[in-house]
Short mmCIF file of C-alpha atoms in Angstrom, two decimals:
data_model
loop_
_atom_site.label_atom_id
_atom_site.label_comp_id
_atom_site.label_asym_id
_atom_site.label_seq_id
_atom_site.Cartn_x
_atom_site.Cartn_y
_atom_site.Cartn_z
CA MET G 16 -48.09 150.35 251.50
CA THR G 17 -49.97 153.07 253.39
CA ASP G 18 -46.92 155.21 254.14
CA THR G 19 -45.08 157.44 251.70
CA ILE G 20 -41.43 156.68 251.00
CA ALA G 21 -38.50 158.72 249.71
CA ALA G 22 -34.87 158.05 248.75
CA ILE G 23 -32.02 159.30 246.61
CA SER G 24 -32.27 157.38 243.34
CA SER G 25 -29.04 158.58 241.74
CA PRO G 26 -25.57 157.30 242.74
CA ARG G 27 -24.14 158.76 245.94
CA GLY G 28 -21.33 161.30 245.66
CA THR G 29 -20.80 164.50 243.73
CA GLY G 30 -22.17 164.93 240.20
CA GLY G 31 -24.13 167.22 237.94
CA VAL G 32 -27.64 166.18 238.95
CA SER G 33 -29.12 164.14 241.80
CA VAL G 34 -32.56 162.54 241.72
CA ILE G 35 -34.80 162.11 244.76
CA ARG G 36 -37.87 159.92 244.39
CA LEU G 37 -41.02 160.26 246.52
CA SER G 38 -43.90 157.76 246.29
CA GLY G 39 -47.10 157.09 248.19
CA SER G 40 -50.55 158.43 248.96
CA ASP G 41 -49.16 161.61 250.56
CA ALA G 42 -46.64 162.38 247.81
CA ALA G 43 -48.56 165.38 246.45
CA GLU G 44 -49.07 166.91 249.90
CA ILE G 45 -45.43 166.40 250.92
CA THR G 46 -44.34 167.96 247.62
CA ARG G 47 -46.37 171.09 248.45
CA ARG G 48 -44.67 171.29 251.86
CA VAL G 49 -41.12 171.36 250.44
CA PHE G 50 -41.40 172.68 246.88
CA LYS G 51 -42.73 175.97 245.56
CA SER G 52 -42.90 177.35 242.06
CA ASP G 53 -44.26 180.38 240.22
CA THR G 54 -46.23 177.96 238.04
CA THR G 55 -48.75 175.33 239.10
CA MET G 56 -47.41 171.78 238.90
CA GLN G 57 -49.13 169.67 236.26
CA ASN G 58 -49.09 165.92 235.98
CA ARG G 59 -46.11 164.60 234.01
CA VAL G 60 -44.78 168.11 233.30
CA MET G 61 -41.36 169.21 234.56
CA THR G 62 -41.62 172.29 236.79
CA LEU G 63 -38.88 174.69 237.88
CA GLY G 64 -38.98 175.79 241.51
CA THR G 65 -37.19 175.78 244.85
CA LEU G 66 -36.80 173.11 247.50
CA PHE G 67 -36.90 174.49 251.01
CA ASP G 68 -37.03 173.56 254.69
CA GLU G 69 -37.58 175.53 257.88
CA SER G 70 -34.16 177.17 257.46
CA GLY G 71 -34.92 178.49 253.99
CA VAL G 72 -34.08 177.61 250.39
CA ILE G 73 -32.10 174.40 249.85
CA ASP G 74 -31.79 174.41 246.07
CA GLU G 75 -33.34 175.54 242.81
CA CYS G 76 -34.47 172.36 241.13
CA LEU G 77 -36.88 170.68 238.76
CA ALA G 78 -39.77 168.49 239.91
CA VAL G 79 -42.20 166.27 238.05
CA SER G 80 -45.27 164.48 239.41
CA PHE G 81 -46.89 161.26 238.22
CA ALA G 82 -50.44 160.62 239.35
CA ALA G 83 -51.46 157.07 240.23
CA PRO G 84 -51.71 154.62 238.61
CA LYS G 85 -49.58 155.94 235.74
CA SER G 86 -46.26 155.97 237.58
CA TYR G 87 -43.38 153.56 238.09
CA THR G 88 -44.75 152.35 241.43
CA GLY G 89 -48.45 152.70 240.54
CA GLU G 90 -48.74 155.29 243.32
CA ASP G 91 -48.68 159.09 243.34
CA THR G 92 -45.02 159.92 242.74
CA THR G 93 -42.81 163.01 242.58
CA GLU G 94 -39.23 163.09 241.38
CA PHE G 95 -36.92 166.00 242.24
CA PHE G 96 -33.85 166.85 240.14
CA CYS G 97 -31.38 168.78 242.29
CA HIS G 98 -27.82 169.92 241.85
CA GLY G 99 -25.58 166.91 242.41
CA GLY G 100 -23.68 167.87 245.54
CA ALA G 101 -23.74 165.33 248.35
CA PHE G 102 -24.67 167.88 251.03
CA VAL G 103 -27.46 169.57 249.06
CA THR G 104 -28.94 166.20 248.11
CA GLU G 105 -28.87 164.85 251.68
CA THR G 106 -30.37 168.12 252.98
CA ALA G 107 -33.17 167.95 250.42
CA LEU G 108 -33.93 164.33 251.33
CA ALA G 109 -33.96 165.22 255.03
CA ALA G 110 -36.51 167.97 254.34
CA ILE G 111 -38.76 165.55 252.44
CA ILE G 112 -38.59 163.01 255.25
CA LYS G 113 -39.30 165.67 257.89
CA ALA G 114 -42.33 166.72 255.82
CA GLY G 115 -43.88 163.28 256.28
CA ALA G 116 -42.08 160.67 254.19
CA ARG G 117 -40.21 157.59 255.37
CA LEU G 118 -36.79 156.57 254.08
CA ALA G 119 -37.32 153.79 251.54
CA GLU G 120 -35.84 150.33 252.01
CA ALA G 121 -33.64 148.68 249.39
CA GLY G 122 -35.65 148.08 246.23
CA GLU G 123 -38.88 149.30 247.82
CA PHE G 124 -39.99 151.41 244.86
CA THR G 125 -39.75 148.41 242.53
CA LYS G 126 -41.34 146.19 245.18
CA ARG G 127 -44.31 148.55 245.26
CA ALA G 128 -44.47 148.36 241.45
CA LEU G 129 -44.70 144.59 241.82
CA LEU G 130 -47.38 144.68 244.51
CA SER G 131 -49.46 147.17 242.55
CA GLY G 132 -49.34 145.00 239.43
CA LYS G 133 -47.08 147.27 237.38
CA LEU G 134 -44.39 144.58 237.10
CA THR G 135 -44.12 140.82 237.45
CA LEU G 136 -41.39 139.41 239.69
CA THR G 137 -39.24 138.40 236.71
CA GLU G 138 -39.63 141.90 235.24
CA ALA G 139 -38.64 143.39 238.60
CA GLU G 140 -35.56 141.15 238.69
CA ALA G 141 -34.71 142.39 235.21
CA VAL G 142 -34.62 145.97 236.52
CA ALA G 143 -31.74 144.93 238.80
CA ASP G 144 -30.07 143.18 235.84
CA ILE G 145 -30.23 146.41 233.80
CA ILE G 146 -28.76 148.44 236.67
CA ASN G 147 -25.94 145.94 237.22
CA ALA G 148 -25.18 145.29 233.54
CA ASP G 149 -21.50 145.86 232.72
CA SER G 150 -21.51 144.77 229.08
CA ARG G 151 -23.82 145.00 226.07
CA PRO G 152 -24.82 141.31 226.24
CA ALA G 153 -25.65 141.67 229.95
CA LEU G 154 -27.76 144.72 229.19
CA GLU G 155 -29.62 142.83 226.46
CA VAL G 156 -30.44 140.03 228.92
CA GLY G 157 -31.88 142.62 231.32
CA LEU G 158 -33.85 144.41 228.62
CA SER G 159 -35.29 141.09 227.42
CA GLY G 160 -36.54 140.30 230.92
CA ARG G 161 -37.84 143.84 231.50
CA GLY G 162 -39.80 143.58 228.28
CA GLY G 163 -41.61 140.51 229.59
CA ALA G 164 -40.09 137.96 227.21
CA LEU G 165 -39.50 135.35 229.92
CA VAL G 166 -42.97 135.83 231.39
CA LYS G 167 -44.56 135.25 227.98
CA ARG G 168 -42.47 132.16 227.37
CA VAL G 169 -43.24 130.67 230.78
CA ARG G 170 -46.96 131.38 230.47
CA SER G 171 -46.98 129.63 227.09
CA LEU G 172 -45.32 126.57 228.65
CA ALA G 173 -47.77 126.65 231.56
CA GLU G 174 -50.75 126.74 229.18
CA ARG G 175 -49.44 123.71 227.32
CA VAL G 176 -48.84 121.83 230.58
CA THR G 177 -52.39 122.68 231.68
CA ALA G 178 -53.82 121.35 228.40
CA VAL G 179 -51.90 118.07 228.74
CA ALA G 180 -52.93 117.78 232.41
CA ALA G 181 -56.58 118.20 231.37
CA ALA G 182 -56.27 115.32 228.88
CA VAL G 183 -54.66 113.08 231.51
CA SER G 184 -57.37 114.08 234.00
CA ALA G 185 -60.02 112.95 231.52
CA VAL G 186 -58.46 109.49 231.47
CA LEU G 187 -58.55 109.37 235.28
CA ASP G 188 -62.08 110.78 235.63
CA TYR G 189 -63.73 108.64 232.94
CA PRO G 190 -61.86 105.32 232.92
CA ASP G 191 -64.81 103.36 231.50
CA GLU G 192 -64.90 105.59 228.43
CA THR G 193 -61.15 105.64 227.82
CA ASP G 194 -60.09 101.98 227.79
CA ASP G 195 -58.27 102.28 224.50
CA ILE G 196 -57.40 105.93 224.64
CA ASP G 197 -54.27 107.02 222.84
CA ILE G 198 -52.41 109.86 224.58
CA SER G 199 -49.32 109.60 222.43
CA ALA G 200 -49.95 113.16 221.23
CA GLU G 201 -49.96 114.41 224.84
CA THR G 202 -46.81 112.39 225.57
CA ALA G 203 -45.12 114.06 222.62
CA VAL G 204 -46.15 117.48 223.94
CA ILE G 205 -44.62 116.66 227.34
CA ALA G 206 -41.38 115.72 225.57
CA GLU G 207 -41.45 119.02 223.64
CA ILE G 208 -41.98 121.07 226.80
CA LEU G 209 -39.17 119.17 228.53
CA ALA G 210 -36.87 119.99 225.61
CA GLU G 211 -37.72 123.68 226.05
CA THR G 212 -37.04 123.72 229.80
CA ASN G 213 -33.76 121.89 229.19
CA GLN G 214 -32.88 124.57 226.63
CA LEU G 215 -33.62 127.26 229.22
CA GLU G 216 -31.16 125.54 231.55
CA ARG G 217 -28.47 125.43 228.86
CA ASP G 218 -29.04 129.07 227.95
CA PHE G 219 -28.51 130.05 231.58
CA ASN G 220 -24.94 128.75 231.37
CA ILE G 221 -24.35 131.36 228.67
CA VAL G 222 -26.15 134.05 230.67
CA ARG G 223 -24.05 133.20 233.73
CA GLN G 224 -20.90 133.60 231.66
CA ILE G 225 -22.16 136.95 230.33
CA ARG G 226 -22.90 138.11 233.88
CA ASP G 227 -19.83 136.77 235.66
CA GLY G 228 -17.40 137.12 232.77
CA LEU G 229 -15.44 134.76 230.51
CA ASN G 230 -12.77 132.99 232.55
CA VAL G 231 -9.53 133.22 230.57
CA VAL G 232 -6.58 131.48 232.25
CA ILE G 233 -2.97 132.08 231.25
CA LEU G 234 -0.83 128.95 231.68
CA GLY G 235 2.88 128.47 231.15
CA LYS G 236 6.07 127.53 232.87
CA PRO G 237 8.08 130.10 234.88
CA ASN G 238 9.40 133.09 232.93
CA ALA G 239 7.44 132.23 229.78
CA GLY G 240 5.83 135.69 229.87
CA LYS G 241 2.47 135.04 231.55
CA SER G 242 2.54 138.07 233.85
CA THR G 243 3.82 140.28 231.02
CA LEU G 244 0.83 139.18 228.94
CA LEU G 245 -1.60 139.97 231.76
CA ASN G 246 -0.08 143.43 232.20
CA LEU G 247 -0.13 144.06 228.45
CA ILE G 248 -3.86 143.31 228.19
CA ALA G 249 -4.72 145.06 231.46
CA GLY G 250 -2.87 148.17 230.40
CA PHE G 251 -0.97 148.56 233.66
CA GLU G 252 1.32 146.54 235.95
CA ARG G 253 -1.24 144.22 237.54
CA ALA G 254 1.27 141.43 238.22
CA ILE G 255 4.92 141.59 239.28
CA VAL G 256 7.38 140.80 236.49
CA THR G 257 10.99 139.84 237.28
CA ASP G 258 13.72 137.67 235.77
CA THR G 259 13.52 135.35 238.80
CA PRO G 260 11.56 132.16 237.95
CA GLY G 261 8.57 131.45 240.19
CA THR G 262 7.73 135.09 241.03
CA THR G 263 3.98 134.45 240.71
CA ARG G 264 2.91 132.19 243.58
CA ASP G 265 -0.87 132.62 243.41
CA ALA G 266 -3.63 133.15 240.86
CA VAL G 267 -3.85 136.88 240.03
CA SER G 268 -7.05 138.07 238.35
CA HIS G 269 -8.09 141.18 236.48
CA VAL G 270 -11.56 141.93 235.07
CA ILE G 271 -11.60 143.83 231.79
CA SER G 272 -14.00 144.55 228.94
CA LEU G 273 -12.70 143.13 225.65
CA PHE G 274 -14.69 143.63 222.46
CA GLY G 275 -17.82 144.35 224.50
CA LYS G 276 -17.46 141.18 226.57
CA LYS G 277 -16.70 140.95 230.27
CA VAL G 278 -13.49 138.94 230.66
CA CYS G 279 -11.79 137.72 233.84
CA LEU G 280 -8.09 137.20 233.10
CA TRP G 281 -6.06 134.92 235.38
CA ASP G 282 -2.28 134.91 235.67
CA THR G 283 -1.07 131.75 237.38
CA ALA G 284 2.02 130.26 238.95
CA GLY G 285 4.47 128.73 236.47
CA ILE G 286 3.88 125.03 235.90
CA ARG G 287 6.91 123.02 237.06
CA ASP G 288 8.06 120.50 239.64
CA THR G 289 9.40 122.37 242.65
CA ALA G 290 10.61 121.58 246.16
CA ASP G 291 9.36 124.93 247.42
CA ASP G 292 6.12 124.25 249.34
CA ILE G 293 4.69 127.72 248.69
CA GLU G 294 5.40 127.59 244.97
CA ALA G 295 4.04 124.02 244.81
CA SER G 296 0.77 125.27 246.34
CA GLY G 297 0.66 127.95 243.66
CA VAL G 298 1.12 125.34 240.94
CA GLN G 299 -1.83 123.34 242.33
CA ILE G 300 -3.96 126.49 242.34
CA ALA G 301 -2.95 127.06 238.70
CA ARG G 302 -4.15 123.56 237.80
CA ARG G 303 -7.50 124.06 239.57
CA THR G 304 -7.95 127.47 237.95
CA ALA G 305 -7.33 125.90 234.53
CA ASP G 306 -10.04 123.31 235.24
CA ASP G 307 -12.63 126.11 235.49
CA ALA G 308 -11.38 128.03 232.46
CA ALA G 309 -13.59 128.83 229.49
CA LEU G 310 -10.41 129.53 227.54
CA ILE G 311 -6.77 128.65 228.28
CA VAL G 312 -4.04 130.81 226.80
CA ALA G 313 -0.96 128.58 226.83
CA VAL G 314 2.24 130.61 226.78
CA PHE G 315 5.50 128.98 225.69
CA ASP G 316 9.01 130.41 225.70
CA GLY G 317 10.07 130.12 222.07
CA SER G 318 13.71 130.83 222.96
CA ARG G 319 14.03 127.53 224.89
CA PRO G 320 13.54 123.92 223.80
CA LEU G 321 10.28 122.31 224.90
CA ASP G 322 10.67 120.22 228.08
CA ASP G 323 8.56 118.07 230.40
CA ASP G 324 6.97 121.16 232.00
CA ASP G 325 5.82 122.34 228.56
CA ARG G 326 4.40 118.91 227.82
CA GLU G 327 2.52 119.00 231.13
CA ILE G 328 0.96 122.29 230.05
CA MET G 329 -0.14 120.66 226.79
CA LYS G 330 -1.85 117.91 228.82
CA LEU G 331 -3.67 120.50 230.93
CA CYS G 332 -5.01 122.04 227.72
CA CYS G 333 -6.19 118.71 226.32
CA GLY G 334 -9.97 118.68 225.88
CA LYS G 335 -10.26 122.38 226.74
CA THR G 336 -10.77 125.39 224.50
CA SER G 337 -7.21 126.66 224.21
CA LEU G 338 -4.78 128.56 222.05
CA CYS G 339 -1.02 128.87 221.97
CA LEU G 340 1.12 131.99 222.15
CA CYS G 341 4.77 131.24 221.50
CA ASN G 342 6.51 134.17 223.12
CA LYS G 343 9.92 135.81 222.61
CA SER G 344 9.91 135.79 218.83
CA ASP G 345 12.55 138.53 219.05
CA LEU G 346 15.05 135.88 220.22
CA PRO G 347 16.45 132.90 218.31
CA ARG G 348 13.78 130.22 218.00
CA LEU G 349 14.65 126.94 219.83
CA ALA G 350 11.17 125.60 220.63
CA ASP G 351 9.85 122.80 218.40
CA MET G 352 7.09 124.60 216.51
CA GLU G 353 5.92 121.43 214.77
CA THR G 354 5.09 119.87 218.15
CA LEU G 355 3.14 122.95 219.20
CA ARG G 356 1.25 123.01 215.91
CA ARG G 357 0.23 119.38 216.39
CA GLU G 358 -1.10 120.15 219.88
CA PHE G 359 -2.82 123.47 219.14
CA ALA G 360 -5.08 124.36 216.24
CA ASP G 361 -4.49 128.05 216.87
CA ILE G 362 -0.97 129.31 217.41
CA ALA G 363 0.83 132.65 217.07
CA GLU G 364 4.47 133.59 217.40
CA VAL G 365 4.75 136.85 219.31
CA SER G 366 6.97 138.99 221.46
CA PHE G 367 5.09 140.47 224.40
CA LYS G 368 7.86 143.03 224.82
CA ASN G 369 7.59 144.23 221.23
CA ASP G 370 4.02 143.42 220.15
CA ASP G 371 1.49 146.05 221.09
CA TYR G 372 -1.91 145.58 222.67
CA ASP G 373 -3.75 145.52 219.33
CA THR G 374 -1.56 142.74 217.91
CA VAL G 375 -2.10 140.40 220.84
CA THR G 376 -5.82 141.10 221.35
CA ALA G 377 -6.51 140.72 217.63
CA PHE G 378 -5.35 137.09 217.95
CA LEU G 379 -7.56 136.60 221.01
CA ARG G 380 -10.61 138.29 219.49
CA PRO G 381 -12.29 135.27 217.80
CA PHE G 382 -12.08 133.32 221.06
CA ILE G 383 -13.41 136.19 223.18
CA VAL G 384 -16.21 137.28 220.89
CA GLY G 385 -17.30 133.82 219.75
CA ASP G 386 -20.77 133.39 218.34
CA THR G 387 -23.30 136.01 219.38
CA PRO G 388 -25.87 134.14 221.49
CA VAL G 389 -29.37 134.20 220.07
CA PHE G 390 -31.99 133.62 222.73
CA GLU G 391 -35.36 132.80 221.26
CA GLY G 392 -37.94 134.16 223.66
CA GLY G 393 -36.97 134.86 227.25
CA VAL G 394 -33.95 133.55 229.13
CA ILE G 395 -33.25 132.56 232.72
CA ALA G 396 -31.35 135.42 234.34
CA ASN G 397 -30.60 134.37 237.93
CA GLU G 398 -30.26 131.45 240.33
CA ARG G 399 -33.85 131.70 241.64
CA GLN G 400 -35.23 131.30 238.14
CA PHE G 401 -32.73 128.55 237.34
CA ALA G 402 -33.74 126.52 240.41
CA ALA G 403 -37.39 126.79 239.37
CA VAL G 404 -36.76 125.64 235.80
CA VAL G 405 -34.63 122.72 237.05
CA HIS G 406 -37.56 121.62 239.23
CA ALA G 407 -39.89 121.97 236.25
CA SER G 408 -37.59 119.77 234.14
CA GLU G 409 -37.39 117.13 236.87
CA HIS G 410 -41.18 116.95 237.18
CA LEU G 411 -41.60 116.91 233.39
CA SER G 412 -39.14 114.03 233.12
CA ALA G 413 -41.15 112.11 235.71
CA ALA G 414 -44.40 112.94 233.89
CA LEU G 415 -42.94 111.73 230.59
CA SER G 416 -41.85 108.40 232.09
CA ALA G 417 -45.24 107.94 233.76
CA SER G 418 -47.12 108.79 230.55
CA GLU G 419 -45.07 106.35 228.49
CA SER G 420 -45.74 103.55 230.99
CA GLY G 421 -49.46 104.32 231.34
CA ALA G 422 -49.18 105.43 234.98
CA PHE G 423 -51.65 108.28 234.51
CA ASP G 424 -52.08 109.01 238.24
CA ALA G 425 -48.34 109.63 238.61
CA CYS G 426 -48.29 111.61 235.36
CA GLY G 427 -51.05 113.90 236.62
CA VAL G 428 -49.26 114.54 239.90
CA SER G 429 -45.99 115.35 238.11
CA LEU G 430 -47.74 117.70 235.71
CA GLU G 431 -49.30 119.54 238.65
CA SER G 432 -45.86 119.88 240.22
CA THR G 433 -44.51 121.11 236.88
CA LEU G 434 -47.17 123.78 236.73
CA ASN G 435 -46.30 124.95 240.26
CA ALA G 436 -42.61 125.18 239.30
CA LEU G 437 -43.45 127.22 236.18
CA LEU G 438 -45.65 129.58 238.20
CA GLU G 439 -42.75 130.04 240.60
CA LEU G 440 -40.39 130.62 237.67
CA GLY G 441 -42.66 133.34 236.28
CA GLY G 442 -43.02 134.89 239.72
CA GLU G 443 -46.75 134.25 239.93
CA GLN G 444 -46.53 131.82 242.84
CA VAL G 445 -43.74 132.73 245.25
CA SER G 446 -43.46 133.17 248.99
CA ASP G 447 -42.97 136.47 250.79
CA LYS G 448 -39.53 135.19 251.80
CA ILE G 449 -38.47 134.85 248.15
CA ILE G 450 -39.82 138.32 247.35
CA CYS G 451 -37.84 139.79 250.25
CA GLU G 452 -34.68 137.99 249.09
CA VAL G 453 -35.10 139.34 245.55
CA PHE G 454 -35.45 142.95 246.66
CA SER G 455 -32.69 142.74 249.24
CA ARG G 456 -30.28 142.72 246.28
CA PHE G 457 -31.56 146.09 245.04
CA CYS G 458 -30.05 149.45 245.92
CA VAL G 459 -31.92 152.02 247.98
CA GLY G 460 -33.76 154.39 245.67
CA LYS G 461 -34.81 151.85 243.03
#
């Protein structure tokens, strides 16, 4: 980290203000080469001046310096706030680089914060989570990690594992003095720690859904109104709607924010037996998509009697979280509502053509919002962390079995492996390869 780096930290394109970040041992000197002001720059005080290169003035801008170690990276840092035109921003960055800086790599500012001890790896990962958050719950996951909640939780688990390992080590080191030793208390602690790591795994399933979105799949037979429903919720014509049955041949998705939650809506091919090979492939895709659904919205045509295709849809919903929308309430009702009420706990009679957005989404709201997740302590936020906690759980399970059977050697080995997995989870014991993989997912300028 001997060289000084620079990059545009604001989104590319045209806007009101662009931010250029400069960090490294030569940051103050490079700033003097490209920025002049009628007032002397003071640490952590915004200063008005001009950015310039050999051709003259580039822009009137604001600049603020942060002296090491009290900066984001832990190094001497300057941030320039220019007008947000693409050309002026690129020209300003070029001047800074020509004055002695190097263009930063993806995530290099945060990587330097990690290497200088300003952040742990899990806190650094949380920075990316905050940047990429597209819903309030996703933002809260990122803020929790950035605040160090996961690090504190993992360190607490590691301390407890270390204490149990010390007790087991005493049995191994002084066997003559521990013939009748009772380590049932330590065994109970192992079980408690295992329960916590298992809970971390379960919580990640919720976090993954927050991050990737709630999969909501619309099922129904041809011309029941599935595509009309998708378009109604999306607010525009996302899927083709015609009177010809079997228009939708593939799964059509649309990501939308509903009630503060990220939702991925899927329109699917109409469920029916068909001799058309292409449509039949679409029906199979609809079945597979339904298998992965967090919620199935089963759409029935209320103007037609229920048939075998409708009953097949009911089977696909069996055992899944599902609700029923009986469409075309503006037409004479021929569908057997008693049958639908027996199959679905939640049912509404609607007309997608006549019911507005608010009417339909109000029915969906309880299923979309659900219970607000309450994460006690930190939560696992990505696949790297999840893999580490899975390994910790596996080693804890082995340690528990060994402790219960009196195999203290095996228990000690498993506890040591557990500790290594927890250190990896908290980012305190990871390879350079893992660090590089983490920061490769960052944008340049962060």
